[in-house]
């Protein structure tokens, strides 16, 4: 079974996201991709993100833009551990050839090869790590990262 993930991002503070078209943009992208889930960081405005997404989806439904599609599930991940610790298992899956990106993702690739510990949060890389962690086989993650005891895989589908 093939699984795909696509990410898009922008740098908008959580409070500002609610006042912008962030939720609408995310919902329109989910519709275009026929996404079954949208991943949000729960400790960085997760409750607000869920509400904004629900409101945006309802507005799109009223406008007739959803064509009867159900709203994608909002999956909350908790960014408890350091960025490097979260990214290492995914980096190893890339190195083993178990992750493939279709198309050109220049901004994502730039962030993945230039980020070093201590730098500001790279938005696209964060989104890719969270999305790929959600999609990855937990046994493969455990094999490359060892046992995971920080609840980063809690609530997985």
mmCIF file with all atom_site columns, C-alpha atoms in Angstrom:
data_model
loop_
_atom_site.group_PDB
_atom_site.id
_atom_site.type_symbol
_atom_site.label_atom_id
_atom_site.label_alt_id
_atom_site.label_comp_id
_atom_site.label_asym_id
_atom_site.label_entity_id
_atom_site.label_seq_id
_atom_site.pdbx_PDB_ins_code
_atom_site.Cartn_x
_atom_site.Cartn_y
_atom_site.Cartn_z
_atom_site.occupancy
_atom_site.B_iso_or_equiv
_atom_site.pdbx_formal_charge
_atom_site.auth_seq_id
_atom_site.auth_comp_id
_atom_site.auth_asym_id
_atom_site.auth_atom_id
_atom_site.pdbx_PDB_model_num
ATOM 1   C CA . UNK A 1 1   ? 0.000   0.000  0.000  1.00 0.00 ? 1   UNK A CA 1
ATOM 2   C CA . UNK A 1 2   ? 1.426   3.385  -0.948 1.00 0.00 ? 2   UNK A CA 1
ATOM 3   C CA . UNK A 1 3   ? 0.918   6.339  1.338  1.00 0.00 ? 3   UNK A CA 1
ATOM 4   C CA . UNK A 1 4   ? 1.639   9.916  0.400  1.00 0.00 ? 4   UNK A CA 1
ATOM 5   C CA . UNK A 1 5   ? 2.126   13.069 2.372  1.00 0.00 ? 5   UNK A CA 1
ATOM 6   C CA . UNK A 1 6   ? 2.317   16.605 1.157  1.00 0.00 ? 6   UNK A CA 1
ATOM 7   C CA . UNK A 1 7   ? 3.178   19.596 3.242  1.00 0.00 ? 7   UNK A CA 1
ATOM 8   C CA . UNK A 1 8   ? 2.890   23.280 2.791  1.00 0.00 ? 8   UNK A CA 1
ATOM 9   C CA . UNK A 1 9   ? 3.749   25.888 5.339  1.00 0.00 ? 9   UNK A CA 1
ATOM 10  C CA . UNK A 1 10  ? 3.935   29.524 6.200  1.00 0.00 ? 10  UNK A CA 1
ATOM 11  C CA . UNK A 1 11  ? 5.281   31.413 9.174  1.00 0.00 ? 11  UNK A CA 1
ATOM 12  C CA . UNK A 1 12  ? 2.240   32.735 11.013 1.00 0.00 ? 12  UNK A CA 1
ATOM 13  C CA . UNK A 1 13  ? 2.044   32.996 14.798 1.00 0.00 ? 13  UNK A CA 1
ATOM 14  C CA . UNK A 1 14  ? -0.805  30.926 16.299 1.00 0.00 ? 14  UNK A CA 1
ATOM 15  C CA . UNK A 1 15  ? -2.927  33.945 17.267 1.00 0.00 ? 15  UNK A CA 1
ATOM 16  C CA . UNK A 1 16  ? -2.445  35.571 13.880 1.00 0.00 ? 16  UNK A CA 1
ATOM 17  C CA . UNK A 1 17  ? -3.288  32.325 12.079 1.00 0.00 ? 17  UNK A CA 1
ATOM 18  C CA . UNK A 1 18  ? -6.845  32.518 13.407 1.00 0.00 ? 18  UNK A CA 1
ATOM 19  C CA . UNK A 1 19  ? -7.227  36.040 12.008 1.00 0.00 ? 19  UNK A CA 1
ATOM 20  C CA . UNK A 1 20  ? -5.820  35.188 8.563  1.00 0.00 ? 20  UNK A CA 1
ATOM 21  C CA . UNK A 1 21  ? -6.878  32.768 5.881  1.00 0.00 ? 21  UNK A CA 1
ATOM 22  C CA . UNK A 1 22  ? -4.609  30.055 7.358  1.00 0.00 ? 22  UNK A CA 1
ATOM 23  C CA . UNK A 1 23  ? -7.471  27.649 8.093  1.00 0.00 ? 23  UNK A CA 1
ATOM 24  C CA . UNK A 1 24  ? -9.132  28.229 4.740  1.00 0.00 ? 24  UNK A CA 1
ATOM 25  C CA . UNK A 1 25  ? -5.828  27.733 2.918  1.00 0.00 ? 25  UNK A CA 1
ATOM 26  C CA . UNK A 1 26  ? -5.197  24.463 4.790  1.00 0.00 ? 26  UNK A CA 1
ATOM 27  C CA . UNK A 1 27  ? -8.710  23.212 4.041  1.00 0.00 ? 27  UNK A CA 1
ATOM 28  C CA . UNK A 1 28  ? -8.481  24.129 0.354  1.00 0.00 ? 28  UNK A CA 1
ATOM 29  C CA . UNK A 1 29  ? -5.156  22.300 0.104  1.00 0.00 ? 29  UNK A CA 1
ATOM 30  C CA . UNK A 1 30  ? -6.674  19.278 1.869  1.00 0.00 ? 30  UNK A CA 1
ATOM 31  C CA . UNK A 1 31  ? -9.515  19.292 -0.659 1.00 0.00 ? 31  UNK A CA 1
ATOM 32  C CA . UNK A 1 32  ? -7.136  19.580 -3.612 1.00 0.00 ? 32  UNK A CA 1
ATOM 33  C CA . UNK A 1 33  ? -5.023  16.696 -2.325 1.00 0.00 ? 33  UNK A CA 1
ATOM 34  C CA . UNK A 1 34  ? -8.001  14.630 -1.141 1.00 0.00 ? 34  UNK A CA 1
ATOM 35  C CA . UNK A 1 35  ? -6.228  14.497 2.212  1.00 0.00 ? 35  UNK A CA 1
ATOM 36  C CA . UNK A 1 36  ? -7.595  12.332 4.971  1.00 0.00 ? 36  UNK A CA 1
ATOM 37  C CA . UNK A 1 37  ? -5.760  14.197 7.746  1.00 0.00 ? 37  UNK A CA 1
ATOM 38  C CA . UNK A 1 38  ? -4.230  17.524 8.712  1.00 0.00 ? 38  UNK A CA 1
ATOM 39  C CA . UNK A 1 39  ? -1.429  17.400 11.304 1.00 0.00 ? 39  UNK A CA 1
ATOM 40  C CA . UNK A 1 40  ? -1.093  20.249 13.837 1.00 0.00 ? 40  UNK A CA 1
ATOM 41  C CA . UNK A 1 41  ? 1.222   20.735 16.805 1.00 0.00 ? 41  UNK A CA 1
ATOM 42  C CA . UNK A 1 42  ? -1.001  20.585 19.881 1.00 0.00 ? 42  UNK A CA 1
ATOM 43  C CA . UNK A 1 43  ? 1.360   22.503 22.139 1.00 0.00 ? 43  UNK A CA 1
ATOM 44  C CA . UNK A 1 44  ? 1.575   25.395 19.676 1.00 0.00 ? 44  UNK A CA 1
ATOM 45  C CA . UNK A 1 45  ? -2.069  26.336 19.265 1.00 0.00 ? 45  UNK A CA 1
ATOM 46  C CA . UNK A 1 46  ? -3.550  22.880 18.625 1.00 0.00 ? 46  UNK A CA 1
ATOM 47  C CA . UNK A 1 47  ? -6.975  23.639 20.117 1.00 0.00 ? 47  UNK A CA 1
ATOM 48  C CA . UNK A 1 48  ? -7.150  26.913 18.235 1.00 0.00 ? 48  UNK A CA 1
ATOM 49  C CA . UNK A 1 49  ? -5.980  25.230 15.023 1.00 0.00 ? 49  UNK A CA 1
ATOM 50  C CA . UNK A 1 50  ? -8.692  22.552 15.304 1.00 0.00 ? 50  UNK A CA 1
ATOM 51  C CA . UNK A 1 51  ? -11.357 25.229 15.818 1.00 0.00 ? 51  UNK A CA 1
ATOM 52  C CA . UNK A 1 52  ? -10.104 27.422 12.959 1.00 0.00 ? 52  UNK A CA 1
ATOM 53  C CA . UNK A 1 53  ? -9.958  24.420 10.618 1.00 0.00 ? 53  UNK A CA 1
ATOM 54  C CA . UNK A 1 54  ? -13.481 23.335 11.590 1.00 0.00 ? 54  UNK A CA 1
ATOM 55  C CA . UNK A 1 55  ? -14.844 26.838 11.028 1.00 0.00 ? 55  UNK A CA 1
ATOM 56  C CA . UNK A 1 56  ? -13.053 27.173 7.689  1.00 0.00 ? 56  UNK A CA 1
ATOM 57  C CA . UNK A 1 57  ? -14.327 23.758 6.546  1.00 0.00 ? 57  UNK A CA 1
ATOM 58  C CA . UNK A 1 58  ? -17.885 24.662 7.540  1.00 0.00 ? 58  UNK A CA 1
ATOM 59  C CA . UNK A 1 59  ? -17.641 27.917 5.573  1.00 0.00 ? 59  UNK A CA 1
ATOM 60  C CA . UNK A 1 60  ? -16.329 26.062 2.519  1.00 0.00 ? 60  UNK A CA 1
ATOM 61  C CA . UNK A 1 61  ? -19.164 23.532 2.901  1.00 0.00 ? 61  UNK A CA 1
ATOM 62  C CA . UNK A 1 62  ? -21.752 26.336 2.991  1.00 0.00 ? 62  UNK A CA 1
ATOM 63  C CA . UNK A 1 63  ? -20.187 27.820 -0.143 1.00 0.00 ? 63  UNK A CA 1
ATOM 64  C CA . UNK A 1 64  ? -20.433 24.443 -1.880 1.00 0.00 ? 64  UNK A CA 1
ATOM 65  C CA . UNK A 1 65  ? -16.668 24.131 -2.216 1.00 0.00 ? 65  UNK A CA 1
ATOM 66  C CA . UNK A 1 66  ? -16.306 20.771 -0.438 1.00 0.00 ? 66  UNK A CA 1
ATOM 67  C CA . UNK A 1 67  ? -18.451 18.852 -2.938 1.00 0.00 ? 67  UNK A CA 1
ATOM 68  C CA . UNK A 1 68  ? -19.772 16.763 -0.060 1.00 0.00 ? 68  UNK A CA 1
ATOM 69  C CA . UNK A 1 69  ? -16.306 15.651 1.090  1.00 0.00 ? 69  UNK A CA 1
ATOM 70  C CA . UNK A 1 70  ? -15.875 14.995 4.778  1.00 0.00 ? 70  UNK A CA 1
ATOM 71  C CA . UNK A 1 71  ? -13.469 17.179 6.720  1.00 0.00 ? 71  UNK A CA 1
ATOM 72  C CA . UNK A 1 72  ? -10.074 15.503 7.133  1.00 0.00 ? 72  UNK A CA 1
ATOM 73  C CA . UNK A 1 73  ? -9.215  14.291 10.611 1.00 0.00 ? 73  UNK A CA 1
ATOM 74  C CA . UNK A 1 74  ? -7.128  16.790 12.591 1.00 0.00 ? 74  UNK A CA 1
ATOM 75  C CA . UNK A 1 75  ? -4.208  14.879 14.081 1.00 0.00 ? 75  UNK A CA 1
ATOM 76  C CA . UNK A 1 76  ? -2.494  16.551 16.978 1.00 0.00 ? 76  UNK A CA 1
ATOM 77  C CA . UNK A 1 77  ? 1.173   15.865 17.600 1.00 0.00 ? 77  UNK A CA 1
ATOM 78  C CA . UNK A 1 78  ? 3.047   17.111 20.639 1.00 0.00 ? 78  UNK A CA 1
ATOM 79  C CA . UNK A 1 79  ? 6.445   18.624 19.976 1.00 0.00 ? 79  UNK A CA 1
ATOM 80  C CA . UNK A 1 80  ? 7.815   17.536 23.380 1.00 0.00 ? 80  UNK A CA 1
ATOM 81  C CA . UNK A 1 81  ? 11.259  16.394 22.444 1.00 0.00 ? 81  UNK A CA 1
ATOM 82  C CA . UNK A 1 82  ? 14.039  18.275 20.720 1.00 0.00 ? 82  UNK A CA 1
ATOM 83  C CA . UNK A 1 83  ? 13.854  18.848 17.000 1.00 0.00 ? 83  UNK A CA 1
ATOM 84  C CA . UNK A 1 84  ? 16.984  16.791 16.391 1.00 0.00 ? 84  UNK A CA 1
ATOM 85  C CA . UNK A 1 85  ? 15.603  13.837 18.351 1.00 0.00 ? 85  UNK A CA 1
ATOM 86  C CA . UNK A 1 86  ? 12.338  14.000 16.373 1.00 0.00 ? 86  UNK A CA 1
ATOM 87  C CA . UNK A 1 87  ? 14.123  14.278 13.030 1.00 0.00 ? 87  UNK A CA 1
ATOM 88  C CA . UNK A 1 88  ? 16.795  11.600 13.452 1.00 0.00 ? 88  UNK A CA 1
ATOM 89  C CA . UNK A 1 89  ? 14.571  8.542  12.840 1.00 0.00 ? 89  UNK A CA 1
ATOM 90  C CA . UNK A 1 90  ? 13.113  10.160 9.725  1.00 0.00 ? 90  UNK A CA 1
ATOM 91  C CA . UNK A 1 91  ? 16.606  11.109 8.493  1.00 0.00 ? 91  UNK A CA 1
ATOM 92  C CA . UNK A 1 92  ? 17.661  7.481  8.896  1.00 0.00 ? 92  UNK A CA 1
ATOM 93  C CA . UNK A 1 93  ? 14.627  6.268  6.952  1.00 0.00 ? 93  UNK A CA 1
ATOM 94  C CA . UNK A 1 94  ? 15.667  8.674  4.161  1.00 0.00 ? 94  UNK A CA 1
ATOM 95  C CA . UNK A 1 95  ? 19.226  7.304  4.245  1.00 0.00 ? 95  UNK A CA 1
ATOM 96  C CA . UNK A 1 96  ? 17.890  3.743  3.960  1.00 0.00 ? 96  UNK A CA 1
ATOM 97  C CA . UNK A 1 97  ? 15.877  4.705  0.891  1.00 0.00 ? 97  UNK A CA 1
ATOM 98  C CA . UNK A 1 98  ? 12.546  4.100  2.638  1.00 0.00 ? 98  UNK A CA 1
ATOM 99  C CA . UNK A 1 99  ? 11.214  7.635  2.037  1.00 0.00 ? 99  UNK A CA 1
ATOM 100 C CA . UNK A 1 100 ? 10.616  9.009  -1.434 1.00 0.00 ? 100 UNK A CA 1
ATOM 101 C CA . UNK A 1 101 ? 9.477   12.514 -2.357 1.00 0.00 ? 101 UNK A CA 1
ATOM 102 C CA . UNK A 1 102 ? 7.670   12.933 -5.656 1.00 0.00 ? 102 UNK A CA 1
ATOM 103 C CA . UNK A 1 103 ? 8.322   16.204 -7.435 1.00 0.00 ? 103 UNK A CA 1
ATOM 104 C CA . UNK A 1 104 ? 10.674  19.065 -6.657 1.00 0.00 ? 104 UNK A CA 1
ATOM 105 C CA . UNK A 1 105 ? 10.643  20.432 -3.123 1.00 0.00 ? 105 UNK A CA 1
ATOM 106 C CA . UNK A 1 106 ? 13.505  22.917 -3.228 1.00 0.00 ? 106 UNK A CA 1
ATOM 107 C CA . UNK A 1 107 ? 12.601  24.848 -0.056 1.00 0.00 ? 107 UNK A CA 1
ATOM 108 C CA . UNK A 1 108 ? 12.129  21.638 1.938  1.00 0.00 ? 108 UNK A CA 1
ATOM 109 C CA . UNK A 1 109 ? 15.389  20.178 0.639  1.00 0.00 ? 109 UNK A CA 1
ATOM 110 C CA . UNK A 1 110 ? 17.248  23.397 1.496  1.00 0.00 ? 110 UNK A CA 1
ATOM 111 C CA . UNK A 1 111 ? 15.942  23.251 5.069  1.00 0.00 ? 111 UNK A CA 1
ATOM 112 C CA . UNK A 1 112 ? 16.761  19.556 5.417  1.00 0.00 ? 112 UNK A CA 1
ATOM 113 C CA . UNK A 1 113 ? 20.390  19.936 4.356  1.00 0.00 ? 113 UNK A CA 1
ATOM 114 C CA . UNK A 1 114 ? 21.200  23.269 6.022  1.00 0.00 ? 114 UNK A CA 1
ATOM 115 C CA . UNK A 1 115 ? 19.475  23.055 9.426  1.00 0.00 ? 115 UNK A CA 1
ATOM 116 C CA . UNK A 1 116 ? 21.741  22.564 12.437 1.00 0.00 ? 116 UNK A CA 1
ATOM 117 C CA . UNK A 1 117 ? 20.858  22.274 16.102 1.00 0.00 ? 117 UNK A CA 1
ATOM 118 C CA . UNK A 1 118 ? 20.241  25.709 17.614 1.00 0.00 ? 118 UNK A CA 1
ATOM 119 C CA . UNK A 1 119 ? 18.849  27.320 14.452 1.00 0.00 ? 119 UNK A CA 1
ATOM 120 C CA . UNK A 1 120 ? 15.291  28.684 14.269 1.00 0.00 ? 120 UNK A CA 1
ATOM 121 C CA . UNK A 1 121 ? 12.554  26.193 13.531 1.00 0.00 ? 121 UNK A CA 1
ATOM 122 C CA . UNK A 1 122 ? 12.448  25.272 9.846  1.00 0.00 ? 122 UNK A CA 1
ATOM 123 C CA . UNK A 1 123 ? 8.735   25.130 9.026  1.00 0.00 ? 123 UNK A CA 1
ATOM 124 C CA . UNK A 1 124 ? 8.791   22.745 6.079  1.00 0.00 ? 124 UNK A CA 1
ATOM 125 C CA . UNK A 1 125 ? 11.198  20.326 7.722  1.00 0.00 ? 125 UNK A CA 1
ATOM 126 C CA . UNK A 1 126 ? 9.070   20.277 10.894 1.00 0.00 ? 126 UNK A CA 1
ATOM 127 C CA . UNK A 1 127 ? 5.954   19.558 8.840  1.00 0.00 ? 127 UNK A CA 1
ATOM 128 C CA . UNK A 1 128 ? 7.716   16.796 6.907  1.00 0.00 ? 128 UNK A CA 1
ATOM 129 C CA . UNK A 1 129 ? 9.057   15.156 10.081 1.00 0.00 ? 129 UNK A CA 1
ATOM 130 C CA . UNK A 1 130 ? 5.648   15.204 11.789 1.00 0.00 ? 130 UNK A CA 1
ATOM 131 C CA . UNK A 1 131 ? 3.872   13.959 8.662  1.00 0.00 ? 131 UNK A CA 1
ATOM 132 C CA . UNK A 1 132 ? 6.392   11.214 7.952  1.00 0.00 ? 132 UNK A CA 1
ATOM 133 C CA . UNK A 1 133 ? 6.376   10.124 11.598 1.00 0.00 ? 133 UNK A CA 1
ATOM 134 C CA . UNK A 1 134 ? 2.598   9.768  11.322 1.00 0.00 ? 134 UNK A CA 1
ATOM 135 C CA . UNK A 1 135 ? 2.921   7.705  8.141  1.00 0.00 ? 135 UNK A CA 1
ATOM 136 C CA . UNK A 1 136 ? 5.930   5.595  9.112  1.00 0.00 ? 136 UNK A CA 1
ATOM 137 C CA . UNK A 1 137 ? 5.691   2.015  10.251 1.00 0.00 ? 137 UNK A CA 1
ATOM 138 C CA . UNK A 1 138 ? 6.296   2.133  14.034 1.00 0.00 ? 138 UNK A CA 1
ATOM 139 C CA . UNK A 1 139 ? 8.447   -1.010 13.768 1.00 0.00 ? 139 UNK A CA 1
ATOM 140 C CA . UNK A 1 140 ? 10.720  0.697  11.229 1.00 0.00 ? 140 UNK A CA 1
ATOM 141 C CA . UNK A 1 141 ? 10.966  3.781  13.449 1.00 0.00 ? 141 UNK A CA 1
ATOM 142 C CA . UNK A 1 142 ? 11.795  1.643  16.483 1.00 0.00 ? 142 UNK A CA 1
ATOM 143 C CA . UNK A 1 143 ? 14.447  -0.223 14.476 1.00 0.00 ? 143 UNK A CA 1
ATOM 144 C CA . UNK A 1 144 ? 16.285  2.983  13.551 1.00 0.00 ? 144 UNK A CA 1
ATOM 145 C CA . UNK A 1 145 ? 15.628  4.958  16.739 1.00 0.00 ? 145 UNK A CA 1
ATOM 146 C CA . UNK A 1 146 ? 15.387  2.276  19.376 1.00 0.00 ? 146 UNK A CA 1
ATOM 147 C CA . UNK A 1 147 ? 12.372  2.032  21.664 1.00 0.00 ? 147 UNK A CA 1
ATOM 148 C CA . UNK A 1 148 ? 10.349  5.239  21.677 1.00 0.00 ? 148 UNK A CA 1
ATOM 149 C CA . UNK A 1 149 ? 9.024   6.084  25.141 1.00 0.00 ? 149 UNK A CA 1
ATOM 150 C CA . UNK A 1 150 ? 8.120   9.769  24.795 1.00 0.00 ? 150 UNK A CA 1
ATOM 151 C CA . UNK A 1 151 ? 4.548   9.318  23.484 1.00 0.00 ? 151 UNK A CA 1
ATOM 152 C CA . UNK A 1 152 ? 5.507   10.787 20.118 1.00 0.00 ? 152 UNK A CA 1
ATOM 153 C CA . UNK A 1 153 ? 3.597   7.957  18.438 1.00 0.00 ? 153 UNK A CA 1
ATOM 154 C CA . UNK A 1 154 ? 0.534   8.223  20.710 1.00 0.00 ? 154 UNK A CA 1
ATOM 155 C CA . UNK A 1 155 ? -2.775  8.597  18.908 1.00 0.00 ? 155 UNK A CA 1
ATOM 156 C CA . UNK A 1 156 ? -1.473  7.265  15.608 1.00 0.00 ? 156 UNK A CA 1
ATOM 157 C CA . UNK A 1 157 ? -3.924  5.931  13.070 1.00 0.00 ? 157 UNK A CA 1
#
